[in-house]
Coordinates of C-alpha atoms in Angstrom, one line a residue:
M135 CA -16.4 7.3 7.9
Q136 CA -17.5 7.7 11.4
Q137 CA -14.7 8.2 14.3
A138 CA -16.2 6.4 18.0
N139 CA -13.7 8.4 19.9
T140 CA -15.1 12.1 17.7
E141 CA -14.2 15.0 19.5
A142 CA -16.1 18.1 20.9
P143 CA -14.5 21.5 19.0
P144 CA -12.4 22.6 21.8
S145 CA -14.2 25.1 24.7
P146 CA -12.2 27.7 26.7
T147 CA -12.0 27.0 30.5
A148 CA -14.4 28.5 32.4
Q149 CA -13.3 30.2 36.3
E150 CA -15.0 29.6 39.9
E151 CA -16.5 33.1 39.4
T152 CA -17.5 35.2 36.7
P153 CA -14.7 37.6 36.0
Q154 CA -16.4 41.8 35.8
L155 CA -15.7 44.6 33.3
A156 CA -12.9 46.9 35.6
G157 CA -14.0 50.2 36.3
P158 CA -11.5 53.5 35.9
S159 CA -8.6 52.4 38.4
D160 CA -5.5 52.8 38.9
R161 CA -5.0 49.0 40.0
S162 CA -4.9 46.1 38.2
P163 CA -7.0 42.8 39.9
P164 CA -4.5 40.7 41.6
T165 CA -5.4 37.7 40.1
M166 CA -4.2 39.1 36.8
A167 CA -1.4 39.7 36.6
P168 CA -0.2 35.5 36.7
L169 CA -2.5 34.8 33.8
Q170 CA -1.8 38.4 31.6
T171 CA 2.1 38.7 31.8
G172 CA 3.1 38.5 28.7
S173 CA 0.2 41.3 27.6
R174 CA 1.3 43.7 30.4
K175 CA 4.5 43.5 28.8
R176 CA 3.7 43.9 25.5
K177 CA 1.0 47.5 26.4
A178 CA 3.8 48.6 28.9
A179 CA 6.1 49.0 26.6
E180 CA 3.8 50.9 24.1
A181 CA 2.6 52.6 26.8
E182 CA 5.9 53.6 27.2
E183 CA 6.8 54.3 23.3
G184 CA 3.3 56.9 23.5
A185 CA 4.7 58.8 26.6
G186 CA 8.4 60.1 24.9
S187 CA 10.7 60.0 28.2
S188 CA 8.3 59.3 31.1
S189 CA 8.9 56.3 32.7
L190 CA 6.0 55.9 34.2
P191 CA 2.7 55.9 32.9
G192 CA -0.1 58.3 33.3
P193 CA -2.8 57.8 35.2
S194 CA -5.2 57.9 32.4
T195 CA -2.3 55.4 30.9
A196 CA -2.8 53.5 33.8
V197 CA -6.5 52.8 33.8
A198 CA -7.1 52.0 30.0
M199 CA -4.4 49.0 30.0
A200 CA -6.3 47.6 33.0
M201 CA -9.7 48.1 31.4
A202 CA -7.9 46.5 27.9
M203 CA -5.9 43.4 29.5
E204 CA -9.5 42.8 31.9
M205 CA -11.7 43.2 28.8
E206 CA -8.9 40.6 27.0
M207 CA -9.3 38.1 29.7
A208 CA -13.4 38.0 29.8
T209 CA -13.5 37.8 25.8
A210 CA -11.2 34.8 26.3
E211 CA -13.8 33.4 29.6
A212 CA -16.5 33.9 28.1
G213 CA -16.4 33.5 23.8
Q214 CA -19.1 34.2 22.4
A215 CA -21.0 34.3 25.4
E216 CA -24.1 36.7 25.8
G217 CA -25.0 37.7 29.5
P218 CA -23.6 38.1 33.2
M219 CA -23.1 35.1 33.7
L220 CA -21.8 31.7 32.1
L221 CA -22.7 28.2 32.6
A222 CA -19.3 26.0 34.0
K223 CA -17.1 24.5 30.6
R224 CA -15.2 20.9 30.7
P225 CA -11.6 20.9 30.8
R226 CA -10.0 21.0 27.4
R227 CA -8.5 17.6 26.4
P228 CA -5.5 16.8 24.7
M229 CA -6.5 15.5 20.7
A230 CA -6.0 12.2 20.5
R231 CA -2.3 11.7 18.1
S232 CA -3.3 8.4 17.4
S233 CA -7.1 9.4 15.2
L234 CA -7.6 8.7 11.8
V235 CA -9.0 12.3 11.9
H236 CA -5.8 13.9 13.5
Y237 CA -4.4 11.4 10.6
L238 CA -5.8 12.9 7.8
K239 CA -6.2 16.4 8.5
G240 CA -2.4 16.9 8.7
R241 CA -2.2 14.9 5.9
A242 CA -4.2 17.0 3.7
L243 CA -2.9 20.6 5.3
G244 CA 0.3 19.7 4.2
A245 CA 1.4 19.5 8.5
D246 CA 5.0 17.4 9.1
G247 CA 6.8 16.6 12.3
H248 CA 3.6 16.0 14.1
P249 CA 4.1 13.7 17.0
G250 CA 3.2 10.3 16.1
L251 CA 2.1 10.8 13.0
G252 CA 4.4 8.8 11.2
G253 CA 3.8 6.1 13.9
F254 CA 0.7 6.1 13.0
E255 CA 0.7 5.9 9.4
G256 CA 3.0 3.0 10.1
D257 CA 0.4 0.8 11.7
L258 CA -1.8 1.6 9.5
R259 CA 0.2 0.7 6.3
S260 CA 0.8 -2.8 8.7
Y261 CA -2.9 -3.2 9.5
G262 CA -3.3 -3.0 5.7
V263 CA -1.0 -5.7 4.6
L264 CA -1.7 -7.9 7.0
R265 CA -5.6 -8.2 6.1
L266 CA -5.5 -7.0 2.5
P267 CA -4.6 -11.3 0.9
E268 CA -8.5 -12.3 2.8
L269 CA -9.9 -9.6 1.1
L270 CA -8.7 -11.0 -2.4
R271 CA -10.6 -12.2 -5.1
E272 CA -9.5 -13.9 -8.5
R273 CA -9.6 -13.0 -11.9
Q274 CA -8.5 -14.6 -14.5
L275 CA -6.8 -13.5 -17.8
S276 CA -7.1 -14.9 -21.2
L277 CA -3.3 -15.2 -22.8
G278 CA -4.0 -17.9 -25.6
P279 CA -2.1 -20.3 -26.3
L280 CA 1.2 -19.0 -24.7
N281 CA 3.1 -21.5 -22.8
K282 CA 3.7 -20.2 -18.9
V283 CA 4.4 -16.9 -17.6
F284 CA 7.4 -17.3 -15.5
A285 CA 8.6 -13.4 -14.8
S286 CA 6.2 -10.7 -14.4
Q287 CA 6.5 -6.0 -13.6
W288 CA 4.1 -3.8 -13.3
L289 CA 4.1 -0.7 -15.5
N290 CA 1.6 1.0 -13.9
A291 CA -2.1 0.7 -12.8
R292 CA -3.7 -1.5 -15.5
Q293 CA -0.1 -3.3 -17.3
V294 CA 1.7 -5.8 -16.6
V295 CA 4.7 -6.9 -18.7
C296 CA 5.5 -10.5 -18.3
G297 CA 7.9 -13.4 -20.1
T298 CA 7.1 -16.5 -20.8
K299 CA 8.8 -20.1 -21.2
C300 CA 7.8 -19.6 -25.1
N301 CA 10.3 -16.2 -25.7
T302 CA 7.2 -14.4 -25.4
L303 CA 7.5 -10.8 -24.1
F304 CA 4.5 -8.8 -23.8
V305 CA 2.6 -6.2 -22.0
V306 CA -1.2 -7.6 -20.6
D307 CA -4.3 -4.9 -19.5
V308 CA -5.4 -6.8 -16.7
K309 CA -8.7 -4.4 -17.9
T310 CA -9.1 -5.7 -20.5
D311 CA -7.1 -8.5 -21.0
H312 CA -5.7 -6.9 -24.7
I313 CA -1.8 -9.0 -25.0
M314 CA 1.0 -6.5 -26.9
R315 CA 3.9 -8.3 -27.4
I316 CA 7.6 -6.3 -27.9
P317 CA 10.0 -7.3 -30.0
L318 CA 12.6 -8.9 -29.2
M319 CA 16.5 -8.2 -29.6
R320 CA 18.7 -10.2 -31.7
D321 CA 21.8 -10.6 -31.2
R322 CA 24.6 -9.1 -33.8
V323 CA 26.2 -12.4 -34.6
P324 CA 23.3 -15.1 -34.1
D325 CA 24.4 -18.4 -33.2
L326 CA 23.4 -20.4 -36.7
S327 CA 23.9 -23.5 -34.7
R328 CA 22.0 -23.2 -32.0
G329 CA 18.6 -24.5 -31.9
P330 CA 14.7 -22.6 -31.5
P331 CA 15.6 -21.4 -27.4
S332 CA 13.5 -23.6 -24.9
C333 CA 14.1 -22.0 -22.0
G334 CA 12.4 -18.6 -22.4
I335 CA 12.6 -15.5 -20.3
H336 CA 12.5 -15.7 -17.1
A337 CA 13.2 -12.7 -15.1
V338 CA 12.1 -9.0 -15.9
E339 CA 13.3 -6.2 -13.4
L340 CA 12.7 -2.8 -13.5
N341 CA 15.0 0.1 -12.2
P342 CA 14.7 1.4 -9.0
S343 CA 13.3 5.0 -10.7
K344 CA 11.5 3.0 -13.3
T345 CA 13.3 3.8 -16.6
L346 CA 15.1 1.1 -17.5
M347 CA 13.6 -2.5 -17.9
A348 CA 16.2 -5.3 -18.1
T349 CA 15.2 -8.5 -20.0
G350 CA 16.8 -11.6 -21.6
G351 CA 16.6 -11.1 -25.3
E352 CA 16.0 -13.6 -28.5
N353 CA 18.9 -15.4 -27.5
P354 CA 18.4 -16.3 -23.8
N355 CA 21.8 -15.8 -22.8
S356 CA 21.9 -12.3 -23.5
L357 CA 20.3 -9.3 -21.7
A358 CA 18.4 -6.7 -22.9
I359 CA 17.7 -3.2 -21.8
Y360 CA 15.0 -1.4 -22.9
Q361 CA 13.8 2.5 -21.9
L362 CA 10.4 2.8 -19.7
P363 CA 7.4 3.9 -20.6
T364 CA 8.0 4.0 -24.4
L365 CA 9.7 0.3 -24.0
D366 CA 11.6 1.8 -27.2
P367 CA 15.2 -1.2 -27.0
V368 CA 18.2 0.8 -25.3
C369 CA 21.0 -1.9 -26.1
L370 CA 21.6 -5.4 -25.6
G371 CA 24.6 -7.6 -23.4
D372 CA 25.8 -9.6 -26.0
C373 CA 29.0 -9.9 -26.5
Q374 CA 32.1 -11.8 -24.2
G375 CA 28.7 -12.8 -21.8
H376 CA 26.8 -15.2 -20.8
R377 CA 27.4 -18.5 -22.4
D378 CA 24.3 -20.2 -21.1
W379 CA 21.2 -19.4 -20.4
I380 CA 19.8 -16.0 -18.0
F381 CA 18.3 -16.8 -14.5
A382 CA 18.1 -14.1 -12.5
I383 CA 18.7 -9.9 -12.6
A384 CA 18.8 -7.9 -10.6
W385 CA 19.7 -4.0 -10.7
M386 CA 22.5 -2.2 -8.6
S387 CA 21.4 1.5 -9.3
D388 CA 19.5 3.2 -12.3
T389 CA 22.2 2.6 -14.1
V390 CA 23.5 -0.7 -13.3
A391 CA 22.6 -4.7 -13.2
V392 CA 23.5 -7.6 -13.2
S393 CA 22.6 -11.4 -14.3
G394 CA 23.1 -15.0 -13.1
S395 CA 22.7 -17.3 -15.4
R396 CA 22.9 -21.2 -16.2
D397 CA 26.8 -20.8 -17.0
G398 CA 27.3 -20.4 -12.8
T399 CA 28.4 -16.3 -13.5
L400 CA 27.6 -13.5 -12.4
A401 CA 27.9 -10.6 -14.8
L402 CA 27.2 -6.9 -14.0
W403 CA 26.1 -4.9 -16.7
R404 CA 26.9 -1.1 -16.4
V405 CA 24.1 1.1 -18.9
D406 CA 25.4 5.0 -20.2
P407 CA 23.2 6.9 -20.5
D408 CA 24.9 8.3 -23.8
M409 CA 22.9 5.4 -25.0
F410 CA 19.3 6.8 -24.5
N411 CA 20.1 9.6 -27.2
G412 CA 20.5 7.4 -30.4
S413 CA 18.6 4.2 -29.1
I414 CA 14.9 5.0 -31.3
A415 CA 16.8 6.3 -33.9
W416 CA 15.2 4.4 -37.1
H417 CA 17.5 1.4 -39.1
K418 CA 16.3 3.7 -42.9
D419 CA 16.5 0.9 -44.8
A420 CA 15.5 -1.9 -42.8
G421 CA 12.5 -0.4 -40.6
L422 CA 14.2 -1.8 -37.2
P423 CA 15.2 -0.3 -33.9
V424 CA 18.6 0.3 -33.9
Y425 CA 20.2 -0.3 -30.0
A426 CA 23.8 -1.2 -28.3
H427 CA 25.5 -3.8 -28.7
I428 CA 27.8 -3.7 -25.3
R429 CA 30.1 -6.4 -22.7
P430 CA 29.4 -6.5 -19.4
R431 CA 31.8 -4.6 -16.7
D432 CA 32.5 -7.5 -15.1
V433 CA 32.2 -11.5 -14.6
E434 CA 32.0 -13.6 -12.3
A435 CA 32.3 -17.4 -11.6
I436 CA 30.1 -19.4 -8.0
P437 CA 33.1 -21.5 -6.9
K438 CA 32.5 -24.7 -7.1
A439 CA 31.3 -26.8 -4.8
T440 CA 32.8 -29.7 -3.4
T441 CA 29.4 -32.0 -3.5
N442 CA 28.4 -31.1 -7.1
P443 CA 31.1 -29.2 -9.0
G444 CA 28.7 -29.2 -12.4
N445 CA 25.6 -27.6 -11.7
R446 CA 27.0 -24.3 -10.1
K447 CA 24.3 -22.9 -12.6
V448 CA 22.9 -19.5 -10.4
R449 CA 18.9 -19.5 -9.9
A450 CA 17.9 -16.6 -8.3
L451 CA 19.4 -13.2 -7.1
A452 CA 18.4 -10.6 -4.7
F453 CA 19.7 -7.2 -4.1
S454 CA 20.2 -4.9 -0.9
N455 CA 20.6 -1.3 -1.4
R456 CA 20.9 -1.7 2.9
N457 CA 24.7 -3.1 3.1
Q458 CA 25.1 -2.6 -1.5
E459 CA 25.5 -6.6 -1.4
L460 CA 23.3 -9.4 -3.5
G461 CA 22.9 -12.8 -2.6
A462 CA 23.0 -15.1 -4.9
V463 CA 21.5 -18.7 -4.6
S464 CA 22.4 -21.4 -7.0
L465 CA 21.3 -24.8 -7.6
D466 CA 24.1 -26.8 -6.1
G467 CA 22.2 -25.8 -2.6
Y468 CA 24.4 -22.5 -1.3
F469 CA 23.8 -18.9 -1.7
H470 CA 26.8 -16.6 -2.3
L471 CA 27.0 -13.4 -1.0
W472 CA 28.7 -10.8 -3.4
K473 CA 29.7 -7.0 -2.3
A474 CA 28.4 -4.4 -5.2
R475 CA 30.3 -1.9 -5.7
S476 CA 32.3 -0.8 -9.8
N477 CA 32.7 -4.6 -9.5
L478 CA 31.5 -7.7 -7.6
S479 CA 33.8 -8.8 -4.3
R480 CA 32.9 -13.0 -2.9
L481 CA 32.3 -12.3 1.2
L482 CA 31.2 -15.1 1.2
S483 CA 28.9 -19.4 0.7
L484 CA 26.7 -20.8 2.9
R485 CA 25.6 -24.0 2.4
L486 CA 21.5 -23.8 2.6
P487 CA 19.6 -26.3 4.9
Y488 CA 17.7 -27.4 2.3
C489 CA 19.1 -28.0 -1.0
R490 CA 16.8 -29.5 -3.5
E491 CA 15.0 -27.2 -5.7
N492 CA 16.7 -23.6 -4.6
V493 CA 15.0 -22.0 -7.0
C494 CA 13.7 -18.8 -5.2
L495 CA 15.3 -16.4 -3.9
T496 CA 13.5 -12.0 -2.1
Y497 CA 15.6 -10.0 0.1
C498 CA 13.1 -7.9 3.2
E499 CA 15.3 -4.7 4.5
E500 CA 13.0 -4.2 7.2
F501 CA 14.4 -7.8 9.0
S502 CA 17.6 -7.5 7.2
L503 CA 16.6 -11.1 5.7
Y504 CA 17.2 -13.5 3.1
A505 CA 15.0 -15.9 2.6
V506 CA 15.1 -18.9 0.0
G507 CA 12.2 -20.8 -2.0
S508 CA 13.6 -24.7 -1.9
Q509 CA 10.8 -28.1 -3.0
S510 CA 9.4 -28.1 0.7
H511 CA 10.4 -25.3 2.4
V512 CA 11.7 -21.4 2.8
S513 CA 14.7 -20.7 5.0
F514 CA 15.5 -17.5 6.4
L515 CA 19.4 -16.2 6.7
D516 CA 20.2 -13.8 9.2
L517 CA 23.9 -12.7 7.9
R518 CA 24.0 -10.0 10.5
Q519 CA 24.0 -12.9 13.3
G520 CA 25.8 -16.3 11.3
Q521 CA 23.2 -18.2 10.9
Q522 CA 19.7 -18.8 11.1
N523 CA 18.2 -17.3 14.0
I524 CA 14.4 -17.6 12.4
P525 CA 13.0 -21.0 12.1
P526 CA 11.8 -22.4 8.1
L527 CA 8.8 -23.1 7.1
C528 CA 7.3 -25.6 5.5
S529 CA 5.2 -25.1 2.1
R530 CA 3.0 -28.5 3.0
E531 CA 2.3 -28.9 -0.9
G532 CA 2.7 -32.4 -1.7
G533 CA 6.0 -31.8 -2.0
T534 CA 5.5 -29.5 -5.5
G535 CA 7.9 -26.5 -3.9
V536 CA 7.8 -23.2 -4.0
R537 CA 8.2 -21.1 -7.0
S538 CA 8.0 -17.5 -6.3
L539 CA 8.6 -15.0 -3.1
S540 CA 8.5 -11.7 -2.6
V541 CA 8.2 -9.5 0.5
H542 CA 6.2 -6.4 1.4
Q543 CA 7.1 -5.5 5.3
H544 CA 7.3 -8.3 7.5
I545 CA 4.7 -10.2 5.1
I546 CA 6.1 -12.6 3.1
T547 CA 3.7 -14.1 -0.5
V548 CA 4.7 -17.9 -1.2
G549 CA 3.4 -19.2 -4.6
T550 CA 4.3 -22.9 -4.8
G551 CA 3.5 -26.2 -7.6
H552 CA 0.6 -26.9 -6.4
G553 CA -1.3 -23.6 -7.5
S554 CA -2.4 -21.8 -4.7
L555 CA -0.2 -18.7 -2.6
L556 CA 0.5 -18.9 1.7
F557 CA 1.5 -16.2 2.9
Y558 CA 3.5 -15.3 6.4
D559 CA 4.2 -13.5 8.9
I560 CA 8.1 -13.2 10.0
R561 CA 7.2 -11.1 13.2
A562 CA 4.4 -13.6 14.8
Q563 CA 6.5 -16.2 12.8
K564 CA 3.9 -18.4 11.4
F565 CA 1.1 -18.2 8.8
L566 CA -2.0 -15.9 7.8
E567 CA -5.1 -17.6 9.4
E568 CA -8.6 -18.1 7.6
R569 CA -11.2 -15.8 9.9
S570 CA -14.7 -17.1 10.9
A571 CA -17.4 -15.6 13.0
T572 CA -19.6 -18.1 15.1
G573 CA -22.5 -15.7 15.1
P574 CA -23.3 -12.5 13.7
D575 CA -22.9 -10.5 16.4
F576 CA -19.0 -12.0 17.1
F577 CA -16.3 -10.6 15.1
P578 CA -14.6 -13.0 12.9
A579 CA -11.3 -14.4 15.0
P580 CA -8.4 -16.4 13.2
S581 CA -9.3 -20.7 12.7
G582 CA -6.7 -22.2 12.8
R583 CA -6.7 -22.4 9.3
K584 CA -4.0 -21.7 7.0
L585 CA -4.7 -19.0 4.8
K586 CA -5.1 -20.1 1.1
L587 CA -5.7 -17.7 -2.1
T588 CA -6.2 -21.4 -4.4
C589 CA -6.0 -20.9 -8.4
G590 CA -8.1 -21.0 -11.1
S591 CA -7.4 -23.7 -13.9
G592 CA -5.7 -21.5 -16.6
W593 CA -5.6 -23.1 -19.7
I594 CA -3.7 -26.4 -20.8
N595 CA -3.7 -27.4 -24.9
Q596 CA -5.2 -30.8 -24.7
D597 CA -3.4 -32.0 -27.2
D598 CA 0.1 -32.5 -25.2
L599 CA -2.4 -33.9 -22.2
L600 CA -3.9 -36.7 -24.4
E601 CA 0.3 -37.9 -25.7
N602 CA 1.2 -37.7 -22.7
Y603 CA -0.7 -38.7 -19.9
V604 CA -3.2 -40.8 -18.8
A605 CA -6.4 -39.8 -20.1
G606 CA -9.7 -38.8 -17.2
V607 CA -6.4 -37.1 -15.0
E608 CA -7.3 -33.7 -14.7
D609 CA -5.8 -32.9 -11.7
F610 CA -3.3 -30.4 -13.4
P611 CA -3.4 -27.3 -11.0
N612 CA -0.6 -24.4 -12.5
A613 CA 2.8 -23.9 -11.0
L614 CA 2.5 -20.4 -9.5
Y615 CA 6.3 -19.4 -10.9
T616 CA 5.0 -15.6 -10.6
H617 CA 3.9 -12.4 -8.9
C618 CA 3.9 -9.0 -8.1
Y619 CA 1.8 -6.6 -5.9
N620 CA 1.2 -3.0 -7.0
W621 CA 0.3 -1.3 -3.7
P622 CA -1.2 1.3 -4.9
E623 CA -3.7 -0.4 -5.9
M624 CA -4.2 -3.0 -3.8
K625 CA -3.7 -5.5 -6.9
L626 CA -1.8 -8.9 -7.2
F627 CA -0.1 -10.5 -10.4
V628 CA 0.2 -14.1 -10.3
G629 CA 1.4 -16.3 -13.5
G630 CA 2.3 -19.5 -14.1
G631 CA 1.0 -22.8 -15.9
P632 CA 1.7 -27.0 -15.7
L633 CA 4.7 -27.6 -13.3
A634 CA 4.9 -30.7 -16.1
S635 CA 7.6 -29.6 -18.6
G636 CA 5.4 -32.2 -21.1
L637 CA 2.3 -30.1 -21.1
H638 CA 1.8 -26.5 -23.4
G639 CA -1.2 -23.9 -20.8
N640 CA -0.9 -21.0 -18.5
Y641 CA -1.9 -18.8 -16.4
A642 CA -3.1 -15.5 -15.2
G643 CA -4.8 -14.2 -12.9
L644 CA -6.1 -10.5 -11.0
W645 CA -6.5 -10.4 -7.4
S646 CA -7.2 -7.7 -6.1

């Protein structure tokens, strides 16, 4: 990489006159005193040590000192140049603190505390986050006959773990499309009266250290914990927990997780590290992995809304590590804030400005904002101000709704029900725009058109299509129920499927 402002190696400053070497003399030139004060003291101290008890240097010592000081000055000014005369040098310029060369050199040497280094690195990352969406290109992944990807998380640079509506938990290799199914954990006492699950796995979350994964079990009401990277089962929360499907999960620490259910409750679970020792033991008779069965430490109910007391379903959760607070969204159009300690203590409940289909929630640490996705808008909640100080943004996607949200630095990624990804800049309070160049010699500039990444068609079961819909209708875009970034690799995984409940299909794409 070439840099426009690359500087030449620093050169010593030349004096107006060429310095001359001093002859044997007792006195020092008056021009040397202000430049070599420190050197004079050092050499005088050495001379005093060599003279024993004498406090004044002798003639020979003074001559040597003068010659040494003038030789040192002449060498410093002349450098390695030869000859009695020197060409005038340009004065040294201070190194640019924000240059890319300076940043890379400091990082390679492991230097810390360089002035402006942190700010420059932050600006560089912010610029990358801002420009990445327009550089992404899609490669669709084949998932076979699986139905609707609801949740996803990156496990490493090439593997993504996903949960589907057909209650399948699997890992897909984004380079080879290879799929590995993960066995689901079973309740200790199966509910024989309950039919096959129609909900599926709506949440997959990794703890902060990425050593544990929380998701759903074979019974969608139960919380399943797996160990990473081996994916061995650790424990199943199936005792005195939720009575209905789990829709959302959030980790508050490496060993504490909270789940939100359609039964209108939040459950706090603590994973004992001692479980890890026996979790991968194999049962001698059945040949099945052994795992613990746990109960929640605390269960709290969402307060009943006066407008719709029967619709308190918890749909999404987001945790603020800075404030140790948990945000929850319920389908009755309310946002609830809980203080997360050893138990859950509700702080407040707010009526959301848009009440239809509030199904996703995320938290922006940089701005201390909660973002809620509804049928047609994303609403921002700044609880420090006690009000909504950022105008809501409209997805403008035909009323199909905001289906997934994520935030990184100041950019919010919006997955819609119409098969597209939008990108919103919180700082500028507007969507990112497409860039176009007016000519070959012009740098691409914003065109005024919203930047939109449209996903591919995925796969749809044609039998369901013919049975439930009019023949010839082919426009069935995929709802993007989940997306997750792998920022070190600059990749984006997107999953979903047909928005219509009567259609069986899936979509998975790697954007890089």
